[in-house]
Each structure stands twice: as C-alpha cells, then as structure tokens.
Tab-separated table of C-alpha atoms in Angstrom:
chain	number	residue	atom	x	y	z
A	21	MET	CA	6.648	65.833	-217.269
A	22	ALA	CA	5.219	62.198	-217.782
A	23	ASP	CA	1.707	61.689	-219.390
A	24	VAL	CA	-0.219	59.359	-217.007
A	25	ALA	CA	-2.746	56.277	-217.594
A	26	VAL	CA	-4.889	55.478	-214.864
A	27	ILE	CA	-6.388	52.043	-214.488
A	28	GLY	CA	-8.286	49.903	-212.049
A	29	ALA	CA	-6.035	46.833	-210.644
A	30	GLN	CA	-8.759	45.195	-209.353
A	31	TRP	CA	-12.552	44.120	-210.569
A	32	GLY	CA	-12.991	47.757	-211.139
A	33	ASP	CA	-15.067	50.299	-208.527
A	34	GLU	CA	-11.667	50.898	-207.118
A	35	GLY	CA	-12.176	54.772	-206.908
A	36	LYS	CA	-10.753	55.955	-210.236
A	37	GLY	CA	-13.311	58.909	-210.940
A	38	LYS	CA	-11.682	60.493	-207.650
A	39	ILE	CA	-8.121	60.156	-208.676
A	40	VAL	CA	-8.506	61.007	-212.300
A	41	ASP	CA	-10.468	64.167	-211.135
A	42	TRP	CA	-7.786	65.038	-208.870
A	43	LEU	CA	-4.939	64.358	-211.500
A	44	SER	CA	-7.010	66.262	-213.879
A	45	ALA	CA	-6.088	69.506	-212.002
A	46	ARG	CA	-2.556	68.665	-213.250
A	47	ALA	CA	-3.733	67.776	-216.872
A	48	ASP	CA	-4.906	69.857	-220.210
A	49	VAL	CA	-6.424	66.750	-221.731
A	50	VAL	CA	-8.528	63.718	-220.353
A	51	VAL	CA	-8.815	60.660	-222.815
A	52	ARG	CA	-11.266	57.796	-222.383
A	53	PHE	CA	-9.778	54.932	-224.221
A	54	GLN	CA	-11.840	51.526	-223.335
A	55	GLY	CA	-15.388	50.290	-222.196
A	56	GLY	CA	-18.649	52.301	-222.605
A	57	HIS	CA	-21.356	53.402	-220.279
A	58	ASN	CA	-21.242	50.373	-218.044
A	59	ALA	CA	-18.339	52.298	-216.503
A	60	GLY	CA	-19.047	54.545	-213.492
A	61	HIS	CA	-17.390	57.253	-211.915
A	62	THR	CA	-18.428	59.406	-208.889
A	63	LEU	CA	-16.767	62.809	-208.302
A	64	VAL	CA	-17.540	64.587	-205.269
A	65	ILE	CA	-16.172	68.380	-205.910
A	66	ASP	CA	-17.106	70.901	-202.951
A	67	GLY	CA	-19.874	69.049	-202.083
A	68	GLU	CA	-21.294	68.697	-205.551
A	69	VAL	CA	-21.706	64.851	-206.810
A	70	TYR	CA	-21.254	64.372	-210.206
A	71	LYS	CA	-21.807	60.741	-211.747
A	72	LEU	CA	-20.047	60.013	-215.054
A	73	SER	CA	-20.266	56.797	-217.480
A	74	LEU	CA	-19.246	57.845	-220.579
A	75	LEU	CA	-17.776	61.226	-220.134
A	76	PRO	CA	-14.167	61.685	-219.392
A	77	SER	CA	-13.650	62.966	-215.713
A	78	GLY	CA	-11.964	66.134	-216.781
A	79	VAL	CA	-15.063	67.844	-218.398
A	80	VAL	CA	-16.297	68.767	-215.127
A	81	ARG	CA	-13.088	71.115	-214.933
A	82	PRO	CA	-12.987	74.352	-216.601
A	83	GLY	CA	-10.184	74.563	-219.526
A	84	CYS	CA	-9.574	70.456	-219.360
A	85	LYS	CA	-10.395	68.886	-222.729
A	86	GLY	CA	-12.036	65.642	-222.826
A	87	ILE	CA	-11.603	62.965	-225.432
A	88	ILE	CA	-13.810	59.819	-225.843
A	89	GLY	CA	-11.335	57.615	-227.880
A	90	SER	CA	-11.634	55.020	-230.630
A	91	GLY	CA	-11.350	52.393	-227.968
A	92	VAL	CA	-14.755	53.241	-226.538
A	93	VAL	CA	-18.016	51.837	-227.549
A	94	VAL	CA	-20.503	54.830	-227.572
A	95	ASP	CA	-24.514	54.672	-226.800
A	96	PRO	CA	-25.089	58.001	-228.394
A	97	VAL	CA	-28.647	58.132	-226.292
A	98	ALA	CA	-26.848	57.730	-222.898
A	99	LEU	CA	-24.108	60.243	-223.950
A	100	LEU	CA	-26.714	62.857	-224.796
A	101	ALA	CA	-28.448	61.927	-221.672
A	102	GLU	CA	-25.456	62.346	-219.458
A	103	ILE	CA	-24.666	66.003	-221.167
A	104	ASP	CA	-27.891	66.946	-220.305
A	105	ARG	CA	-27.619	65.864	-216.795
A	106	LEU	CA	-24.381	67.548	-216.362
A	107	GLU	CA	-25.689	70.788	-217.889
A	108	ASP	CA	-28.460	70.671	-215.332
A	109	GLN	CA	-25.694	70.950	-212.817
A	110	GLY	CA	-23.796	73.653	-214.696
A	111	VAL	CA	-21.408	72.027	-216.383
A	112	LYS	CA	-21.371	73.231	-220.259
A	113	ILE	CA	-20.425	70.202	-222.832
A	114	ASN	CA	-19.807	71.390	-226.262
A	115	PRO	CA	-17.486	70.454	-229.048
A	116	THR	CA	-14.688	72.983	-227.513
A	117	ASN	CA	-14.302	70.852	-224.300
A	118	LEU	CA	-15.466	67.327	-225.639
A	119	SER	CA	-14.512	65.206	-228.879
A	120	ILE	CA	-15.454	61.864	-229.782
A	121	ALA	CA	-13.322	59.893	-232.252
A	122	GLU	CA	-14.906	59.485	-235.410
A	123	ASN	CA	-13.732	55.871	-235.665
A	124	ALA	CA	-15.504	54.824	-232.317
A	125	THR	CA	-18.020	52.188	-232.635
A	126	LEU	CA	-21.772	52.510	-231.632
A	127	ILE	CA	-23.845	50.914	-229.397
A	128	LEU	CA	-27.621	50.626	-230.603
A	129	PRO	CA	-30.899	49.565	-228.804
A	130	LEU	CA	-30.304	46.217	-230.676
A	131	HIS	CA	-27.257	45.650	-228.849
A	132	GLN	CA	-29.036	46.355	-225.556
A	133	GLU	CA	-31.714	43.811	-226.313
A	134	LEU	CA	-29.358	40.911	-227.486
A	135	ASP	CA	-27.299	41.863	-224.118
A	136	ALA	CA	-30.568	41.163	-222.181
A	137	MET	CA	-31.635	38.124	-224.171
A	138	ARG	CA	-28.562	36.386	-223.421
A	139	GLU	CA	-28.079	37.058	-220.063
A	140	GLY	CA	-31.857	36.209	-219.432
A	141	ALA	CA	-31.566	32.944	-221.065
A	142	ALA	CA	-31.888	29.568	-219.238
A	143	ALA	CA	-28.792	28.226	-220.854
A	144	GLY	CA	-25.454	29.237	-220.867
A	145	VAL	CA	-23.014	31.070	-218.519
A	146	LYS	CA	-24.349	33.971	-216.873
A	147	ILE	CA	-21.671	36.942	-216.978
A	148	GLY	CA	-23.597	39.465	-214.909
A	149	THR	CA	-23.492	42.041	-217.624
A	150	THR	CA	-24.866	45.656	-217.061
A	151	LYS	CA	-27.316	44.661	-219.985
A	152	ARG	CA	-26.114	47.842	-221.788
A	153	GLY	CA	-24.898	46.616	-224.937
A	154	ILE	CA	-21.161	46.661	-224.553
A	155	GLY	CA	-20.348	43.156	-225.407
A	156	PRO	CA	-22.533	42.750	-228.491
A	157	ALA	CA	-21.321	46.100	-229.662
A	158	TYR	CA	-17.458	45.014	-229.514
A	159	GLU	CA	-18.444	41.861	-231.096
A	160	ASP	CA	-19.818	43.588	-234.288
A	161	LYS	CA	-16.903	46.125	-233.920
A	162	VAL	CA	-14.410	42.968	-234.423
A	163	GLY	CA	-16.722	41.239	-236.781
A	164	ARG	CA	-16.753	44.542	-238.998
A	165	ARG	CA	-20.085	44.987	-239.348
A	166	GLY	CA	-20.568	47.677	-236.621
A	167	LEU	CA	-21.504	51.438	-237.245
A	168	ARG	CA	-19.378	54.136	-236.168
A	169	VAL	CA	-19.709	57.963	-235.066
A	170	ALA	CA	-18.169	58.771	-238.610
A	171	ASP	CA	-21.256	56.951	-240.278
A	172	LEU	CA	-23.883	59.387	-238.867
A	173	ALA	CA	-22.116	62.019	-241.048
A	174	ASN	CA	-23.559	60.342	-244.250
A	175	LEU	CA	-27.226	59.422	-243.826
A	176	ASP	CA	-27.554	58.347	-247.375
A	177	ALA	CA	-24.893	55.614	-246.940
A	178	LEU	CA	-26.314	53.911	-243.710
A	179	PRO	CA	-29.064	51.737	-245.242
A	180	ALA	CA	-26.806	49.454	-246.707
A	181	LYS	CA	-24.717	49.288	-243.779
A	182	ILE	CA	-27.796	48.793	-241.282
A	183	ASP	CA	-29.036	45.756	-243.732
A	184	ASN	CA	-25.411	44.404	-243.384
A	185	LEU	CA	-25.387	44.552	-239.681
A	186	LEU	CA	-29.002	43.133	-239.676
A	187	VAL	CA	-28.149	40.044	-241.303
A	188	HIS	CA	-26.187	38.924	-238.291
A	189	HIS	CA	-28.613	40.411	-235.812
A	190	ASN	CA	-31.972	38.880	-237.475
A	191	ALA	CA	-30.504	35.581	-237.733
A	192	ILE	CA	-29.762	35.567	-233.991
A	193	ARG	CA	-33.245	36.900	-233.260
A	194	ARG	CA	-35.073	34.091	-235.358
A	195	GLY	CA	-32.884	31.696	-233.399
A	196	LEU	CA	-33.975	32.903	-230.232
A	197	GLY	CA	-37.564	33.273	-231.511
A	198	VAL	CA	-37.787	36.970	-231.365
A	199	ALA	CA	-39.147	39.425	-233.689
A	200	GLU	CA	-36.752	40.540	-236.317
A	201	LEU	CA	-35.690	44.004	-236.770
A	202	ASP	CA	-36.772	46.632	-239.354
A	203	GLY	CA	-34.169	48.545	-241.053
A	204	ALA	CA	-36.139	51.676	-241.563
A	205	GLN	CA	-36.772	52.001	-237.949
A	206	VAL	CA	-33.069	51.615	-237.001
A	207	LEU	CA	-32.371	54.382	-239.485
A	208	GLU	CA	-35.206	56.532	-238.167
A	209	ASN	CA	-33.739	56.454	-234.803
A	210	LEU	CA	-30.289	57.649	-235.896
A	211	ARG	CA	-31.651	60.114	-238.184
A	212	GLU	CA	-33.081	62.097	-235.231
A	213	ILE	CA	-29.815	61.874	-233.092
A	214	ALA	CA	-27.094	61.831	-235.941
A	215	PRO	CA	-26.660	65.680	-236.115
A	216	LYS	CA	-26.018	66.319	-232.252
A	217	ILE	CA	-23.543	63.287	-232.041
A	218	SER	CA	-21.754	64.229	-234.969
A	219	ALA	CA	-21.070	67.770	-233.816
A	220	PHE	CA	-18.490	66.200	-231.465
A	221	SER	CA	-16.900	63.842	-234.053
A	222	LYS	CA	-13.169	64.609	-235.078
A	223	PRO	CA	-10.286	62.630	-235.891
A	224	VAL	CA	-8.927	62.636	-232.320
A	225	TRP	CA	-5.514	60.857	-232.959
A	226	ARG	CA	-4.607	64.194	-234.483
A	227	ASP	CA	-5.713	66.558	-231.629
A	228	LEU	CA	-3.687	64.279	-229.207
A	229	ASP	CA	-0.876	64.656	-231.488
A	230	ASP	CA	-0.942	68.258	-231.402
A	231	ALA	CA	-1.125	68.170	-228.011
A	232	LYS	CA	1.629	65.963	-227.311
A	233	LYS	CA	3.899	68.208	-229.567
A	234	ALA	CA	2.701	71.171	-227.604
A	235	GLY	CA	3.730	69.838	-224.157
A	236	LYS	CA	0.391	69.543	-222.831
A	237	ARG	CA	-0.252	66.891	-220.175
A	238	ILE	CA	-2.468	63.991	-221.190
A	239	LEU	CA	-4.331	61.962	-218.803
A	240	PHE	CA	-5.754	58.463	-220.106
A	241	GLU	CA	-8.850	57.396	-218.172
A	242	GLY	CA	-9.352	53.548	-218.063
A	243	ALA	CA	-12.890	51.977	-216.946
A	244	GLN	CA	-13.353	48.543	-215.000
A	245	GLY	CA	-10.477	46.941	-213.961
A	246	VAL	CA	-7.245	44.470	-215.052
A	247	LEU	CA	-9.040	41.797	-213.514
A	248	LEU	CA	-11.908	42.341	-215.729
A	249	ASP	CA	-9.670	42.429	-219.012
A	250	VAL	CA	-11.019	40.113	-221.783
A	251	ASP	CA	-7.627	38.375	-222.128
A	252	HIS	CA	-6.052	38.878	-218.664
A	253	GLY	CA	-9.034	38.917	-216.354
A	254	THR	CA	-11.026	36.195	-214.587
A	255	TYR	CA	-12.515	34.564	-217.641
A	256	PRO	CA	-15.215	34.358	-218.967
A	257	TYR	CA	-16.627	36.651	-216.150
A	258	VAL	CA	-14.921	39.590	-217.796
A	259	THR	CA	-15.812	42.895	-219.582
A	260	SER	CA	-15.578	43.013	-223.632
A	261	SER	CA	-12.495	45.027	-223.864
A	262	ASN	CA	-8.782	45.175	-222.825
A	263	THR	CA	-8.609	47.301	-219.545
A	264	VAL	CA	-4.875	47.014	-219.332
A	265	ALA	CA	-2.550	49.964	-219.600
A	266	GLY	CA	-1.453	49.105	-223.236
A	267	GLN	CA	-4.845	49.792	-224.129
A	268	ALA	CA	-4.213	53.449	-223.560
A	269	ALA	CA	-2.323	53.666	-226.919
A	270	ALA	CA	-4.520	51.647	-229.220
A	271	GLY	CA	-7.857	52.705	-227.900
A	272	SER	CA	-6.809	56.703	-228.116
A	273	GLY	CA	-4.753	56.992	-231.454
A	274	LEU	CA	-1.248	57.313	-229.974
A	275	GLY	CA	1.882	55.240	-229.690
A	276	PRO	CA	2.923	53.341	-226.924
A	277	ARG	CA	5.267	55.628	-225.782
A	278	ALA	CA	3.044	58.491	-225.053
A	279	VAL	CA	2.272	56.776	-221.872
A	280	GLY	CA	4.901	57.541	-219.212
A	281	TYR	CA	3.508	56.701	-215.945
A	282	VAL	CA	0.974	53.963	-215.291
A	283	LEU	CA	-1.085	54.502	-212.136
A	284	GLY	CA	-3.170	51.501	-210.841
A	285	ILE	CA	-5.835	52.205	-208.598
A	286	VAL	CA	-6.408	49.489	-205.654
A	287	LYS	CA	-9.030	49.833	-203.108
A	288	ALA	CA	-7.798	48.811	-199.696
A	289	TYR	CA	-10.243	46.102	-199.735
A	290	THR	CA	-11.683	43.915	-202.468
A	291	THR	CA	-14.998	43.961	-204.256
A	292	ARG	CA	-16.787	42.715	-207.202
A	293	VAL	CA	-20.164	43.197	-209.094
A	294	GLY	CA	-21.370	40.325	-210.723
A	295	GLU	CA	-20.238	36.738	-211.168
A	296	GLY	CA	-17.257	35.049	-211.047
A	297	PRO	CA	-14.531	33.853	-208.640
A	298	PHE	CA	-13.831	35.919	-205.653
A	299	PRO	CA	-11.221	34.035	-203.205
A	300	THR	CA	-11.584	36.470	-200.312
A	301	GLU	CA	-15.236	37.182	-200.580
A	302	LEU	CA	-16.655	37.739	-196.988
A	303	GLU	CA	-20.363	36.412	-196.339
A	304	ASP	CA	-20.097	37.201	-192.629
A	305	ASP	CA	-20.411	40.591	-190.760
A	306	ASP	CA	-17.045	41.708	-191.660
A	307	GLY	CA	-18.038	41.656	-195.264
A	308	LYS	CA	-21.445	43.459	-194.396
A	309	ARG	CA	-19.627	45.947	-192.188
A	310	LEU	CA	-17.023	46.793	-195.368
A	311	GLY	CA	-20.291	47.041	-197.845
A	312	GLU	CA	-21.945	49.330	-195.325
A	313	ARG	CA	-18.995	51.661	-194.404
A	314	GLY	CA	-17.928	52.004	-198.303
A	315	HIS	CA	-21.256	52.555	-199.624
A	316	GLU	CA	-20.593	49.547	-202.101
A	317	PHE	CA	-23.099	50.179	-204.461
A	318	GLY	CA	-22.651	50.549	-208.223
A	319	THR	CA	-22.658	53.872	-209.708
A	320	VAL	CA	-24.302	52.810	-213.002
A	321	THR	CA	-26.143	49.973	-211.842
A	322	GLY	CA	-26.986	50.350	-208.159
A	323	ARG	CA	-26.051	46.812	-207.796
A	324	GLN	CA	-24.636	45.577	-204.221
A	325	ARG	CA	-20.876	44.955	-204.702
A	326	ARG	CA	-19.591	41.552	-203.117
A	327	CYS	CA	-17.112	42.535	-200.349
A	328	GLY	CA	-13.925	40.842	-199.015
A	329	TRP	CA	-10.225	41.138	-197.759
A	330	PHE	CA	-7.427	42.501	-199.619
A	331	ASP	CA	-5.867	40.146	-202.013
A	332	ALA	CA	-2.102	40.903	-202.511
A	333	ALA	CA	-1.407	37.954	-204.393
A	334	LEU	CA	-4.177	38.989	-207.055
A	335	VAL	CA	-3.180	42.850	-207.149
A	336	ARG	CA	0.580	41.829	-207.449
A	337	GLN	CA	-0.548	39.731	-210.514
A	338	SER	CA	-2.688	42.479	-212.196
A	339	LEU	CA	0.183	45.156	-211.797
A	340	LYS	CA	2.614	43.120	-213.244
A	341	ILE	CA	0.466	42.222	-216.256
A	342	ALA	CA	-0.498	45.963	-216.697
A	343	GLY	CA	3.088	47.402	-216.255
A	344	VAL	CA	2.025	49.804	-213.135
A	345	ASP	CA	4.457	52.059	-212.084
A	346	GLY	CA	2.901	53.264	-208.839
A	347	ILE	CA	-0.457	52.902	-207.249
A	348	SER	CA	-3.088	54.940	-205.423
A	349	LEU	CA	-4.647	53.248	-202.573
A	350	THR	CA	-8.258	54.179	-202.152
A	351	LYS	CA	-10.851	53.886	-199.420
A	352	LEU	CA	-8.256	53.280	-196.486
A	353	ASP	CA	-10.721	55.014	-194.191
A	354	VAL	CA	-13.434	51.916	-194.610
A	355	LEU	CA	-11.117	49.771	-192.491
A	356	ASP	CA	-11.154	52.100	-189.349
A	357	GLY	CA	-12.209	50.243	-186.213
A	358	PHE	CA	-11.469	46.769	-187.406
A	359	ASP	CA	-9.784	44.949	-184.766
A	360	GLU	CA	-7.907	42.831	-187.128
A	361	LEU	CA	-7.369	42.932	-190.703
A	362	LYS	CA	-6.330	40.042	-193.313
A	363	VAL	CA	-4.560	39.992	-196.345
A	364	CYS	CA	-4.175	37.317	-198.827
A	365	VAL	CA	-0.725	36.271	-199.524
A	366	GLY	CA	-1.552	33.112	-201.887
A	367	TYR	CA	-3.889	30.354	-202.568
A	368	ARG	CA	-4.576	26.585	-201.711
A	369	ILE	CA	-6.024	25.042	-204.852
A	370	ASP	CA	-6.582	21.444	-205.024
A	371	GLY	CA	-3.622	20.856	-202.209
A	372	ARG	CA	-1.103	23.080	-204.080
A	373	GLU	CA	-0.034	26.316	-203.167
A	374	TYR	CA	0.256	29.250	-205.631
A	375	ASP	CA	1.546	32.711	-205.277
A	376	TYR	CA	-0.695	33.682	-208.251
A	377	LEU	CA	-4.426	32.669	-209.384
A	378	PRO	CA	-4.025	30.366	-212.492
A	379	ALA	CA	-6.158	30.918	-215.513
A	380	GLY	CA	-9.187	28.585	-215.654
A	381	ALA	CA	-12.445	29.271	-214.367
A	382	GLU	CA	-12.851	25.827	-212.360
A	383	ARG	CA	-9.430	26.052	-210.476
A	384	GLN	CA	-10.291	29.983	-209.755
A	385	ALA	CA	-13.564	28.669	-208.406
A	386	MET	CA	-11.572	26.563	-205.970
A	387	ALA	CA	-9.039	28.752	-204.910
A	388	GLU	CA	-8.893	28.967	-201.063
A	389	PRO	CA	-7.080	32.231	-199.858
A	390	ILE	CA	-3.899	32.083	-197.466
A	391	TYR	CA	-4.314	34.993	-195.026
A	392	GLU	CA	-1.591	36.851	-193.056
A	393	VAL	CA	-3.563	38.581	-190.366
A	394	MET	CA	-2.472	42.273	-189.503
A	395	GLU	CA	-3.316	44.281	-186.423
A	396	GLY	CA	-6.366	46.930	-187.092
A	397	TRP	CA	-6.511	50.260	-185.770
A	398	SER	CA	-8.854	52.419	-183.465
A	399	GLY	CA	-7.857	55.599	-184.747
A	400	VAL	CA	-9.304	57.925	-187.381
A	401	THR	CA	-7.758	57.810	-191.116
A	402	GLU	CA	-10.709	59.499	-192.757
A	403	ARG	CA	-9.873	62.983	-194.164
A	404	ALA	CA	-6.230	62.598	-193.516
A	405	ARG	CA	-3.830	64.530	-195.827
A	406	SER	CA	-0.340	63.692	-194.534
A	407	TRP	CA	1.333	60.320	-192.943
A	408	ALA	CA	1.411	62.122	-189.675
A	409	ASP	CA	-2.477	61.990	-189.583
A	410	LEU	CA	-2.356	58.230	-189.943
A	411	PRO	CA	-2.504	55.597	-186.983
A	412	ALA	CA	0.741	53.822	-186.531
A	413	GLU	CA	-1.156	50.564	-187.510
A	414	ALA	CA	-2.605	52.092	-190.672
A	415	VAL	CA	1.052	53.186	-191.819
A	416	LYS	CA	1.912	49.572	-191.153
A	417	TYR	CA	-0.820	48.110	-193.110
A	418	VAL	CA	0.088	50.639	-196.197
A	419	ARG	CA	3.750	49.735	-196.131
A	420	ARG	CA	3.028	46.053	-196.077
A	421	ILE	CA	0.738	45.802	-198.713
A	422	GLU	CA	3.439	48.247	-200.925
A	423	GLU	CA	5.904	45.145	-199.809
A	424	LEU	CA	3.475	42.410	-200.852
A	425	ILE	CA	2.506	43.885	-204.266
A	426	GLU	CA	5.940	44.756	-205.158
A	427	THR	CA	4.950	48.149	-206.377
A	428	PRO	CA	5.142	51.643	-204.676
A	429	VAL	CA	2.186	53.614	-203.152
A	430	ALA	CA	2.045	56.931	-205.101
A	431	LEU	CA	-1.055	58.258	-203.193
A	432	VAL	CA	-3.396	57.302	-200.531
A	433	SER	CA	-7.242	58.299	-200.596
A	434	THR	CA	-8.930	58.832	-197.382
A	435	SER	CA	-12.533	59.930	-198.288
A	436	PRO	CA	-14.699	60.765	-201.403
A	437	GLU	CA	-13.721	64.152	-201.297
A	438	ARG	CA	-10.986	65.286	-203.774
A	439	ASP	CA	-8.626	66.642	-201.576
A	440	ASP	CA	-8.681	64.194	-198.947
A	441	VAL	CA	-5.397	62.607	-200.572
A	442	ILE	CA	-1.891	61.651	-198.970
A	443	LEU	CA	0.806	62.444	-201.950
A	444	MET	CA	3.837	60.358	-202.100
A	445	ARG	CA	4.799	61.095	-205.589
A	446	ASP	CA	3.257	62.994	-208.170
A	447	PRO	CA	2.673	60.710	-211.208
A	448	PHE	CA	3.313	63.600	-213.557
A	449	GLN	CA	6.563	64.437	-212.281
A	450	ASP	CA	7.861	61.052	-212.245
C-alpha cells in the first residue's frame, strides 16, 4: 500500500477537494503540507456542501485524522472561524481529530495589511494575490523573524519576538506612509486566541512517524498547483510556497520516501485566477460557456476564473517537474455538448516552436498556442461511473490527453458529487 500525495497540476482550482475526500475514505491521516487559507476546497457529500480553506479535507470524515504541517502558514483567526463553520454543519473538530505543527508559522493581521498595501500600490507588479497575508508570512518565515504556533504557549516570551518582527514591518510601513504598529496591541490580539490554538499544537512529525510505523495510510494534500510553484511556476505570478510533490516531505516532517504515489489533479480544460500568462485563454463564447458550465468562481475569493482549452504541453511539463505517477482528470462533464474541442500541444514564441513553456515572463506572455482539434460529443458524461457510460468521443479525448501528457489517467471525475468517479487505478494500491 502506497501513501499518496495529491497535488494540482495546473494553476490550482482543479478539483482537489473532491478527490482528496474520495481518497480519504481509504486513508487514516490527511496532511496539509503547504499554502494557507488562500486555498479553497469544496466538498459535496450527500448533498451537503463543505467549504474548506486551512483544514485538511479528511476532517469531515469520522475516524480520519487531520494534520496541518509545518509547511503551512496558519491564520489563527481564520482557522478558528473555519472550525466554527464546520461545527455549525455538524462536524466536530477537536485535538483528537486535528493537530497543528508546533513549528508552523503564523499569519497575523499585519501580514494581510501589507499584502493589501502592496497589491494596491500604484507601482510594481500586480500578482493578483488573495490579500490574505500568505506571501508576507512566508517572507517572515524565511527571514527568521516570524512567529510560530509554539510561541503562543509562552506569552511571556512573545513581546521580544513581536518587537523583532515590528523592526522590519514598521520600517516598511514608514516607507509606505502608513502608521506604525504597536507591539502591545499585537500581543493583546494574540493573547486572546493563544489557548484555543495551542490546544491543537503538537510535534506532528512524531504522530506521522508513529502512523507510518503502524502501517496507517497517509494522504498528503497539496494546495494551489504546480504552475503556481514559487520555483517552477509562471514567476512572478505565483504563490509563495513550493506546490510540487517534493514539498509533501518537507512540509509535513516525513522523509521523501514516505510518499509512494503522486496523484496530479488535472482539469479537462484550463483555468486561472489572477494575473499572469495563459496561452490558451478564451475570451469568446466558448470561454464564457466553460466558465458558466464549470461554475468557475473561487471557493475562497469568489473571483471569476479565466477559462481556456486544455493545455497538454503545460500539463506535461508540470507533471514531469512534480514527479507525478498518475492523474485524476476532473470536470470532464463540463465539455459535454461542444461540437469540437481544442488541445494545445505546443507554442510559437517569436517565430520559434516550443513543446514546453520557457521561463521568463516576457516570453511566456508572447506564447501562441499550437492546437490539435478533436471531435466533441453530444452525449452526457455527467454522473458517469464507468467507461461504458462515456460517449466514444469522450473516451478518445481522455486517451489522447493521456498520450500527450505522457502520464496515465488513474481516475476520471464526472461531477462534483464524491462518488461520481471512474476508477482506473487505485493510488493506494499502486
């Protein structure tokens, strides 16, 4: 039995939440290993809709342990609000079914303020962030001035750590012409929530090691997608963490051999939120149709997603970078009724053809897609649970994608409902 890491293989929003929930029925532990509450997962279980941001998807399932790893940046206020929301839906969250890495970095209101100030500035690159403080928190983490979950257990030592943090932030605020922060107020805000968060704080690497030794199945849940990876994505229009499968080890506290199978989640077309290059973007009726049929609005932000044809060249690139063993193809049903479908197989940039998207924002912005045209289908794929339920043209589309991305399809998702899945290979058994 293989422990499985689930990552997005495009620009996020690929439908990871449903697949992670579907797999969590086979898992004992689900671990979030990077990102923050800018991630949004929507689960639909027996008609009940659960919207998660920080919490691992497994927490909605009785008997499944949820862990927030050290690679995640944690907004304590947002986390407590999310716990309250789920409890209103009948899901009980307590230290028995949720643990937070004691060495995870905290997101504070000052991080959100800085995020918003930068994004709203007249000069500089507009990334299109969610303004939730993710980037500034990661900056403080690598700058070795961030506050961590463990710090909340010793309030007497916090004032000196807050002062050290504010040396940096107040210098920035002065430069932006914004009032400086008072350390005493920052401390007071943390004092109120500290015991609630500390109740979940643990050395989760030990729990994971124990689970591994006991033969329990571990599911590593990624956020965003490979194309938003700070190293390998469409920089600078990326998130502030590593989203590739290798981060599952670093962001949880288990060694790299802990991940036995990497499942990449891939949407049957392409979407993107925020700024940055998007070679196959459609601004015509087909793009509008994809957005409407796919309900392409962000779980966290409500922002409308940009939509376009499937980009096989870019997905192949991201799968190889992330070491993906197999993919879950989601939202195939959104393509029902299109007369023809286009798949990007490469690019033309300044008169030269590429079978990958080169680094460099300027060249990426100039990329023109080279399309392969495929026949659409008039039949219905929605709610299909076997190959026999799919129109022949839909099967051809899936098989052609499999060839182009050079990676096998393990699952096909045909609706938001958890059980509407065609299983080709069980990742836990691979």
